[in-house]
PDB file of C-alpha atoms in Angstrom:
ATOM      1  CA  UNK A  20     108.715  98.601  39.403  1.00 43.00           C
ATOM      2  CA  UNK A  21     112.177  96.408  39.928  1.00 39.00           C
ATOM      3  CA  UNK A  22     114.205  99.336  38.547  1.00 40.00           C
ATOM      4  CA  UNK A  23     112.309 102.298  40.599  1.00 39.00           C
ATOM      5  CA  UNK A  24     113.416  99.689  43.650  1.00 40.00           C
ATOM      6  CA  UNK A  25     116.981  99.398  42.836  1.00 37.00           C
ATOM      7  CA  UNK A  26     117.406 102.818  42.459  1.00 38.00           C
ATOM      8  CA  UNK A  27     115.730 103.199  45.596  1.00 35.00           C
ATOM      9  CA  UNK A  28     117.962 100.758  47.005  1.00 39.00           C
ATOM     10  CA  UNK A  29     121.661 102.647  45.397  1.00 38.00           C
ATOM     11  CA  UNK A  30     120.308 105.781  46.690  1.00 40.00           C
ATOM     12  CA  UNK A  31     119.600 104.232  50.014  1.00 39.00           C
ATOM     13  CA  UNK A  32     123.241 102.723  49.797  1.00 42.00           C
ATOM     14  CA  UNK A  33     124.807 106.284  48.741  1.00 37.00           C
ATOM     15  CA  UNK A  34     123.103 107.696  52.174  1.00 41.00           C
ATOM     16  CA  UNK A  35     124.847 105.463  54.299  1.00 41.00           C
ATOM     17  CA  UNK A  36     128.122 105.071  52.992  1.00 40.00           C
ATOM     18  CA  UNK A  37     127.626 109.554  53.059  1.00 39.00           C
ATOM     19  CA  UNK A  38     126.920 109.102  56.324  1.00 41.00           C
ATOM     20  CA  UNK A  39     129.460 107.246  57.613  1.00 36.00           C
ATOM     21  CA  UNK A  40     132.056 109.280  55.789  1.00 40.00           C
ATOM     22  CA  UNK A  41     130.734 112.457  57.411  1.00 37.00           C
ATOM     23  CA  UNK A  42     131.135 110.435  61.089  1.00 39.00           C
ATOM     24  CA  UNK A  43     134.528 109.566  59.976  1.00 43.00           C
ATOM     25  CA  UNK A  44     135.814 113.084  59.146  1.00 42.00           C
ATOM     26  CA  UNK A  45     134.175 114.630  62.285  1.00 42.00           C
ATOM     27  CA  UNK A  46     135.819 116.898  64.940  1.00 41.00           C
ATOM     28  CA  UNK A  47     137.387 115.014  68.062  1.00 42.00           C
ATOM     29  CA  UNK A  48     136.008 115.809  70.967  1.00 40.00           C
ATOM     30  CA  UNK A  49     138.222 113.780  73.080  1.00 39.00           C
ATOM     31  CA  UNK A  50     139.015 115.535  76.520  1.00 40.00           C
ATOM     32  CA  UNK A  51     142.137 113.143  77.076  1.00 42.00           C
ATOM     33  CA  UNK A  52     144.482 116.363  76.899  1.00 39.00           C
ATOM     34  CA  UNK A  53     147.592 115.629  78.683  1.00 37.00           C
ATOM     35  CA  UNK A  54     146.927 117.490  82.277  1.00 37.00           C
ATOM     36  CA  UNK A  55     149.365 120.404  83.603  1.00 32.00           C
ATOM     37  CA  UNK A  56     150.751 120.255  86.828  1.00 34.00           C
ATOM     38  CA  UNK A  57     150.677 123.132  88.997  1.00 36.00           C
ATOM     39  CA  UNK A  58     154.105 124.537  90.441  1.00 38.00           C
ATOM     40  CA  UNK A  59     154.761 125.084  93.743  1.00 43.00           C
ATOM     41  CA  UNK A  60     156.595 127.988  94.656  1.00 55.00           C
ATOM     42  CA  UNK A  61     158.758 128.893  97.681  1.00 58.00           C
ATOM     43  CA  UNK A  62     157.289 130.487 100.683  1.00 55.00           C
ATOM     44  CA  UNK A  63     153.533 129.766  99.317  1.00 56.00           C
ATOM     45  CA  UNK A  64     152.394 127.437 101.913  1.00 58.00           C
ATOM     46  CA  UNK A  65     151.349 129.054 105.313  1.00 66.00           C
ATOM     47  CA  UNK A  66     153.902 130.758 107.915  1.00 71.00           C
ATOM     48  CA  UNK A  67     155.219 129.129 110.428  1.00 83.00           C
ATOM     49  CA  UNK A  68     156.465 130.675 114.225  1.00 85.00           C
ATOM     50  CA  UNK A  69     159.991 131.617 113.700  1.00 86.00           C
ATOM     51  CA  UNK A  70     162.331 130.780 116.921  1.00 82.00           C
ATOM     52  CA  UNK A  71     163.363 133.425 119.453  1.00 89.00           C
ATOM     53  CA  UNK A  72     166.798 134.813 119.593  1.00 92.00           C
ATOM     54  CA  UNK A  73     169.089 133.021 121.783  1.00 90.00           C
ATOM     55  CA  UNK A  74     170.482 135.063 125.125  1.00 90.00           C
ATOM     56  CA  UNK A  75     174.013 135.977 123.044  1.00 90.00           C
ATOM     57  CA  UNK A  76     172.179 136.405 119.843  1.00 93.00           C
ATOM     58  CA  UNK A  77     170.576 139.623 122.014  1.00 90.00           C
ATOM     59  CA  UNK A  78     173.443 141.241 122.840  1.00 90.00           C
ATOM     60  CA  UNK A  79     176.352 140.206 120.142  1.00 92.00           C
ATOM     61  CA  UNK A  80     177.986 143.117 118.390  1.00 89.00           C
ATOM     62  CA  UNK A  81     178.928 143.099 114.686  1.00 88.00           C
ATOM     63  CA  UNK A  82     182.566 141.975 115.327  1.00 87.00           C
ATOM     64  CA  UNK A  83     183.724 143.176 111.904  1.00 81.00           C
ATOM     65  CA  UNK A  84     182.339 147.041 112.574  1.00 76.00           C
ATOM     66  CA  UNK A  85     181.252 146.189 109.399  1.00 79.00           C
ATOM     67  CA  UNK A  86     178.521 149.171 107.404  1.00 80.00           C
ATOM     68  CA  UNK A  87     175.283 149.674 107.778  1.00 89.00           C
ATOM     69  CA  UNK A  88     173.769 150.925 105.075  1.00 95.00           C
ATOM     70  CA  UNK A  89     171.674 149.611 101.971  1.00 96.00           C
ATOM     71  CA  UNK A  90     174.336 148.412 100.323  1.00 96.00           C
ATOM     72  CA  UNK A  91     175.138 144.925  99.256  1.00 97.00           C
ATOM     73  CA  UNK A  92     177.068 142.978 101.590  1.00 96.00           C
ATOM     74  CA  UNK A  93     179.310 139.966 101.096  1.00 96.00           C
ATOM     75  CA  UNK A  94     182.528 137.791 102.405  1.00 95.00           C
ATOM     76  CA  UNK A  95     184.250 134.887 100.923  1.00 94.00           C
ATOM     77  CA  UNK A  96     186.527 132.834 103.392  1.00 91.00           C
ATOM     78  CA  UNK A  97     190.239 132.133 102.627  1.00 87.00           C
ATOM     79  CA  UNK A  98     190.845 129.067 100.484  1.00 81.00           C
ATOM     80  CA  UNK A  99     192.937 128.211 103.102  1.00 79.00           C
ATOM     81  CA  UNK A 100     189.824 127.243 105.320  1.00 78.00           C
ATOM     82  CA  UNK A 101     189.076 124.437 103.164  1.00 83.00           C
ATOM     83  CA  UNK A 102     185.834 123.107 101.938  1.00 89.00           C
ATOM     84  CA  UNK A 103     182.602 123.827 103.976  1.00 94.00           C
ATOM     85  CA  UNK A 104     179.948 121.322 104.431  1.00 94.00           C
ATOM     86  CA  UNK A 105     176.696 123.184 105.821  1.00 96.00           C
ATOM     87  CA  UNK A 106     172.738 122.835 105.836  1.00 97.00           C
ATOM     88  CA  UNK A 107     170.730 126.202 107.171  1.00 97.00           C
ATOM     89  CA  UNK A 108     169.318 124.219 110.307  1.00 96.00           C
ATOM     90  CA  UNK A 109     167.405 127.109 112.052  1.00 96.00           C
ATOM     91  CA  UNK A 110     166.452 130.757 111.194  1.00 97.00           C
ATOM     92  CA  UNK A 111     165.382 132.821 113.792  1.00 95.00           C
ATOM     93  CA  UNK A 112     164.699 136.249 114.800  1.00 96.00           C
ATOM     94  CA  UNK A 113     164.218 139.529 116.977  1.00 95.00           C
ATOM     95  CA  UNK A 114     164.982 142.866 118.357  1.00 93.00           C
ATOM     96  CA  UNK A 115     168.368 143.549 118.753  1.00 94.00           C
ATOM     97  CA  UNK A 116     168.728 147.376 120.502  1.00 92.00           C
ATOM     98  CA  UNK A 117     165.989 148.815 118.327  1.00 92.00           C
ATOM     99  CA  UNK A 118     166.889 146.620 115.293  1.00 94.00           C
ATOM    100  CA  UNK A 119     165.494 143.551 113.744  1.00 95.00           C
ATOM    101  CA  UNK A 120     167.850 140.711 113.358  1.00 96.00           C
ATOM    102  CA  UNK A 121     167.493 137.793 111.426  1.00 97.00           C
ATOM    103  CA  UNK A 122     169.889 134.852 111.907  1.00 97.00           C
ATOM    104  CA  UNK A 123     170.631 131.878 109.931  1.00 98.00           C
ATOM    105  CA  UNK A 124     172.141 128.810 112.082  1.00 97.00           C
ATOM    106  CA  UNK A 125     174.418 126.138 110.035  1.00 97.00           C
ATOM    107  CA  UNK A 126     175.204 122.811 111.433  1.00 96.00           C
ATOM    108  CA  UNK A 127     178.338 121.173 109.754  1.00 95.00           C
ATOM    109  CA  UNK A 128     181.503 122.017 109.317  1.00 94.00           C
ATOM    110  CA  UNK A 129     183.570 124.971 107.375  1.00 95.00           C
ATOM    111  CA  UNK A 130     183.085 128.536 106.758  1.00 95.00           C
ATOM    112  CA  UNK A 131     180.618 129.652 104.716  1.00 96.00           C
ATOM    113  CA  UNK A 132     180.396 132.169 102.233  1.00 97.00           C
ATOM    114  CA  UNK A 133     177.268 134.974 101.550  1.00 98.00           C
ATOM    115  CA  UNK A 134     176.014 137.507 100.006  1.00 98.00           C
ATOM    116  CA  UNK A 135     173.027 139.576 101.050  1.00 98.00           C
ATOM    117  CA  UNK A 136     170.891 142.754  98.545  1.00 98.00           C
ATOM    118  CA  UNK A 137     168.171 144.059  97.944  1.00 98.00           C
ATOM    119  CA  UNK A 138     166.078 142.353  95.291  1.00 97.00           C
ATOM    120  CA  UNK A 139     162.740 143.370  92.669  1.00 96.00           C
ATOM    121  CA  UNK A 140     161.180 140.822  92.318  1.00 94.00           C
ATOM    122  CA  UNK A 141     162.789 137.453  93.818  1.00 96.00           C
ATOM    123  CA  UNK A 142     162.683 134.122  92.455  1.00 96.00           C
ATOM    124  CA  UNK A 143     164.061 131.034  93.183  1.00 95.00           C
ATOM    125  CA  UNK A 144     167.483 129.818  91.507  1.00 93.00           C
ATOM    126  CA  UNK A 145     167.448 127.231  89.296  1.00 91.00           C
ATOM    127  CA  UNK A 146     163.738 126.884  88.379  1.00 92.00           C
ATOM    128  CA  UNK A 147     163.076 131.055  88.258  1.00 94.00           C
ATOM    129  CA  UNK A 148     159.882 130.391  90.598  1.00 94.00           C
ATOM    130  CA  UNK A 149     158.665 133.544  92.075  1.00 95.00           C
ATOM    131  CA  UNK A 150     159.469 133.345  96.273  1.00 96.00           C
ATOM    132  CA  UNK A 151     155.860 134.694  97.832  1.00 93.00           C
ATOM    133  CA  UNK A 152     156.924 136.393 100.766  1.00 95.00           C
ATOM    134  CA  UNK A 153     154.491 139.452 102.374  1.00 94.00           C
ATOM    135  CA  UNK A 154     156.840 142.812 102.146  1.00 95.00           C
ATOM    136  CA  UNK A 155     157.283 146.085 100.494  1.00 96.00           C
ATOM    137  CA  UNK A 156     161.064 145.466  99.892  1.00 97.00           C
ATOM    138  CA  UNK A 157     162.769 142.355  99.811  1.00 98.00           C
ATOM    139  CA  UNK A 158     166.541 141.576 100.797  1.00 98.00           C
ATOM    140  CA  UNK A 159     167.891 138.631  99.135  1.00 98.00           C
ATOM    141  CA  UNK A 160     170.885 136.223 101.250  1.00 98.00           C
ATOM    142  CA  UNK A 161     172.715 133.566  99.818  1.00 98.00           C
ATOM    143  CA  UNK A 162     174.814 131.441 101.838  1.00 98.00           C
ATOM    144  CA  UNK A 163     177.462 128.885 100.283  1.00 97.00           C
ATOM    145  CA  UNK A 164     179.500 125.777 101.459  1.00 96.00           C
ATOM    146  CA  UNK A 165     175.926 124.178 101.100  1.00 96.00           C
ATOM    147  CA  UNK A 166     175.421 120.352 101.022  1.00 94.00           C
ATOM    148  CA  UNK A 167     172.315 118.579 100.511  1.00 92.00           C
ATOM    149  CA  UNK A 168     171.168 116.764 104.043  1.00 88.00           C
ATOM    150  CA  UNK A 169     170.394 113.356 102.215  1.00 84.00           C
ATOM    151  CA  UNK A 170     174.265 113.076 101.821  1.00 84.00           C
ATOM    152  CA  UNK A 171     175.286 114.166 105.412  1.00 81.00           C
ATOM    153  CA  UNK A 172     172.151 113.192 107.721  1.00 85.00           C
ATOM    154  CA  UNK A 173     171.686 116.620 108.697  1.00 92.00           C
ATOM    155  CA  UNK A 174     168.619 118.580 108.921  1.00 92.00           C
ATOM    156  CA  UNK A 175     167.821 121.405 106.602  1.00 94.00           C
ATOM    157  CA  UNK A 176     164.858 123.830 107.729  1.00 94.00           C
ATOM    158  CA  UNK A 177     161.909 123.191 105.677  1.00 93.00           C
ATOM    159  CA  UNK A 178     161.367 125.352 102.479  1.00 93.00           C
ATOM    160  CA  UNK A 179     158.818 127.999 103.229  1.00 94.00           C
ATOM    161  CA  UNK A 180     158.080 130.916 105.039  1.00 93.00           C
ATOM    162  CA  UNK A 181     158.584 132.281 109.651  1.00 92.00           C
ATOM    163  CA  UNK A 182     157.167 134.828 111.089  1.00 91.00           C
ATOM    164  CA  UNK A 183     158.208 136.626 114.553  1.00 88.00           C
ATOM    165  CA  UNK A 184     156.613 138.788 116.571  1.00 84.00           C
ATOM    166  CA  UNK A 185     159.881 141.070 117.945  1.00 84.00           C
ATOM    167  CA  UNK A 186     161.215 141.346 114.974  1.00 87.00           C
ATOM    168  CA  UNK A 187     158.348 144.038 114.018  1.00 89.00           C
ATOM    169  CA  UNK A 188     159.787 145.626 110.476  1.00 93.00           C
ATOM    170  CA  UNK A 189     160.245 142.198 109.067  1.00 95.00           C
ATOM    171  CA  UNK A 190     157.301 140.808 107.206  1.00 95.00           C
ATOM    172  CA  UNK A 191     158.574 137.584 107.236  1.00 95.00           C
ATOM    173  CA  UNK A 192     161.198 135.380 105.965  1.00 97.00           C
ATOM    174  CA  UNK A 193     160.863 132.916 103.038  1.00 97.00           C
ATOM    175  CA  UNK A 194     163.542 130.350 102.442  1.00 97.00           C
ATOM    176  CA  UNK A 195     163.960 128.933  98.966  1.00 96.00           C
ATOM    177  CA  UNK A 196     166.164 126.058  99.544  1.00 95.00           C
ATOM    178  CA  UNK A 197     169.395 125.244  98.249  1.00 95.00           C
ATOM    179  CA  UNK A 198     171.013 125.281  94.592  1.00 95.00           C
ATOM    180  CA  UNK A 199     174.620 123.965  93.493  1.00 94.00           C
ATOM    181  CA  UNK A 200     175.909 124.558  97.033  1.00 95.00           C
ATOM    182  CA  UNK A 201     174.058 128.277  97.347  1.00 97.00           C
ATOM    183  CA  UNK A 202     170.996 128.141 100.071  1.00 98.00           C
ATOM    184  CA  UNK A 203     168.518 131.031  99.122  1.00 98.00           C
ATOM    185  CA  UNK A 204     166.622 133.086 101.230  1.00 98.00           C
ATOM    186  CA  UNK A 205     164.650 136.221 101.212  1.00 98.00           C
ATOM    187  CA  UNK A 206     163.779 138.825 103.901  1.00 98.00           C
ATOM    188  CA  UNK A 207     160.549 140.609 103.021  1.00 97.00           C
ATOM    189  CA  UNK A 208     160.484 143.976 104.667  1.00 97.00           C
ATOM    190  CA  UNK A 209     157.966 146.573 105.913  1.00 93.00           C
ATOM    191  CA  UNK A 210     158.614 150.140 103.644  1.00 93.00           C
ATOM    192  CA  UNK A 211     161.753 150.762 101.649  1.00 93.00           C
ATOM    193  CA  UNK A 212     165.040 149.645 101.633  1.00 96.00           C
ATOM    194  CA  UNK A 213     166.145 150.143 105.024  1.00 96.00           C
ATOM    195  CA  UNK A 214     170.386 150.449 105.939  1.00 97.00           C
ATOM    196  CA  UNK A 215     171.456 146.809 107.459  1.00 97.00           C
ATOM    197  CA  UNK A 216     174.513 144.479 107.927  1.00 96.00           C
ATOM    198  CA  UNK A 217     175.937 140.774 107.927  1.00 96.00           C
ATOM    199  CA  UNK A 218     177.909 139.197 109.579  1.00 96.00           C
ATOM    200  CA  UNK A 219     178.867 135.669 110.971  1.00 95.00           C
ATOM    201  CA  UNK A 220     178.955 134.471 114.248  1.00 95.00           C
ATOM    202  CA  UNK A 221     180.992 130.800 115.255  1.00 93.00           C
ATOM    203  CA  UNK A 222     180.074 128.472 118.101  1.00 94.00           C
ATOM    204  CA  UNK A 223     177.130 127.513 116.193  1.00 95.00           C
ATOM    205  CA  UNK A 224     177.951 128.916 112.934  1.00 96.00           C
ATOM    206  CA  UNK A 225     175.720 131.356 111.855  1.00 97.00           C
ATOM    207  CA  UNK A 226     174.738 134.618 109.943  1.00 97.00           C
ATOM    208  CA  UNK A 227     173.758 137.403 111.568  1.00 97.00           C
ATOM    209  CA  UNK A 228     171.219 140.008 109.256  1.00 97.00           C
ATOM    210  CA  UNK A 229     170.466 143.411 111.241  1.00 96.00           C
ATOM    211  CA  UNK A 230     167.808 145.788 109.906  1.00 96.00           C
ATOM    212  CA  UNK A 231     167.741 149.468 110.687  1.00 95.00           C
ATOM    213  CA  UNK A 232     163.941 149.928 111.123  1.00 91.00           C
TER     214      UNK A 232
END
C-alpha cells in the first residue's frame, strides 16, 4: 500500500510540473501591440469659403501677354532681386471675363518664384501624402521665396482645402503647405486639362492662375 501511494504521489508530481510547462510554453495573447497613428493628409478636413476677388483682381490683365494654353508655366526672378521672404497669406477666387481665376496673396518681402502643371495624382512634398482635393484634373503651383511664419510673425493660410462659388470650373483648391522654401498647392478642376496662365501681380504680391473653362 505505501508504494502504490508514492507512485501515486510521483505521478501526481509529473502532472503538475507537465502542466506548468505546457502554461509556460503557451501562445501570448497579449494585445499590447504598439498602436499606428493615422496620417493626416492635405486638403482632407472640410472646405472652407474661399474670399472674393478684390475690385482690381476683376479687371487686371496678364501684363506679361503671357500663353494660355495647357502648358506648364514658370518664372524665376533675377538674382539681382535678392532673397524673398514670403508666407501664402490669402487665396482667393472668381470669374474673371468668362474665366476662373485663382490668386495666391504673399505678405513679406521679395519676389517670388513658381511654377504651375498639370499633375496625376498629387501628393504632398516631403512626406508623399496624397492632397484630397474634389476634381477631374488637377493643376499643381509651387511658389518659392517661402519662409516659415514662426520665424517672421506672419500668417500663413491654414493647410486645407476653399471653395468659391464664381469661380464655377474649379472644384476647389487644396493647399499643402510649405517645404524647403516651396509652398504647394493644387487646383482641382472640373473635366480635362483646360488652357490657363500665371502670372504675378505687386502691390500686394501675388499670383494670378486663370482657367479657360
Amino acid at each position: 500500500m505505501r508504494t502504490r501511494h508514492r507512485r501515486f504521489a510521483a505521478a501526481a508530481a509529473l502532472t503538475a510540473a507537465a502542466s506548468l510547462a505546457l502554461v509556460g510554453c503557451g501562445t501570448d495573447t497579449s494585445t499590447d501591440a504598439p498602436a499606428t497613428n493615422p496620417t493626416t493628409t492635405a486638403g482632407s478636413s472640410p472646405a472652407a469659403q474661399a474670399q472674393n476677388l478684390s475690385p482690381e483682381e476683376t479687371e487686371a490683365a496678364d501684363p506679361t501677354a503671357g500663353p494660355a494654353d495647357s502648358a506648364p508655366k514658370s518664372e524665376t526672378p533675377d538674382a539681382a532681386a535678392g532673397r524673398a521672404e514670403l508666407v501664402v497669406s490669402e487665396i482667393r477666387m472668381g470669374d474673371y471675363q468668362g474665366e476662373d481665376r485663382v490668386v495666391f496673396e504673399l505678405d513679406g518681402r521679395g519676389v517670388p518664384s513658381y511654377s504651375v502643371d498639370y499633375v496625376d495624382a498629387p501628393a504632398q512634398q516631403g512626406s508623399g501624402f496624397p492632397v484630397e482635393v474634389q476634381g477631374d484634373s488637377f493643376l499643381q503651383v509651387m511658389i518659392g521665396g517661402q519662409i516659415l511664419p514662426t520665424e517672421t510673425g506672419m500668417e500663413e493660410v491654414p493647410v486645407g482645402t476653399v471653395t468659391g462659388d464664381e469661380a464655377t470650373g474649379v472644384a476647389g483648391v487644396a493647399f499643402a503647405g510649405q517645404f524647403e522654401g516651396q509652398a504647394q498647392a493644387v487646383i482641382g478642376l472640373e473635366g480635362t486639362d483646360r488652357a490657363f496662365s500665371a502670372f504675378l501681380l505687386q502691390n500686394p504680391t501675388r499670383l494670378v492662375v486663370d482657367i479657360e473653362r
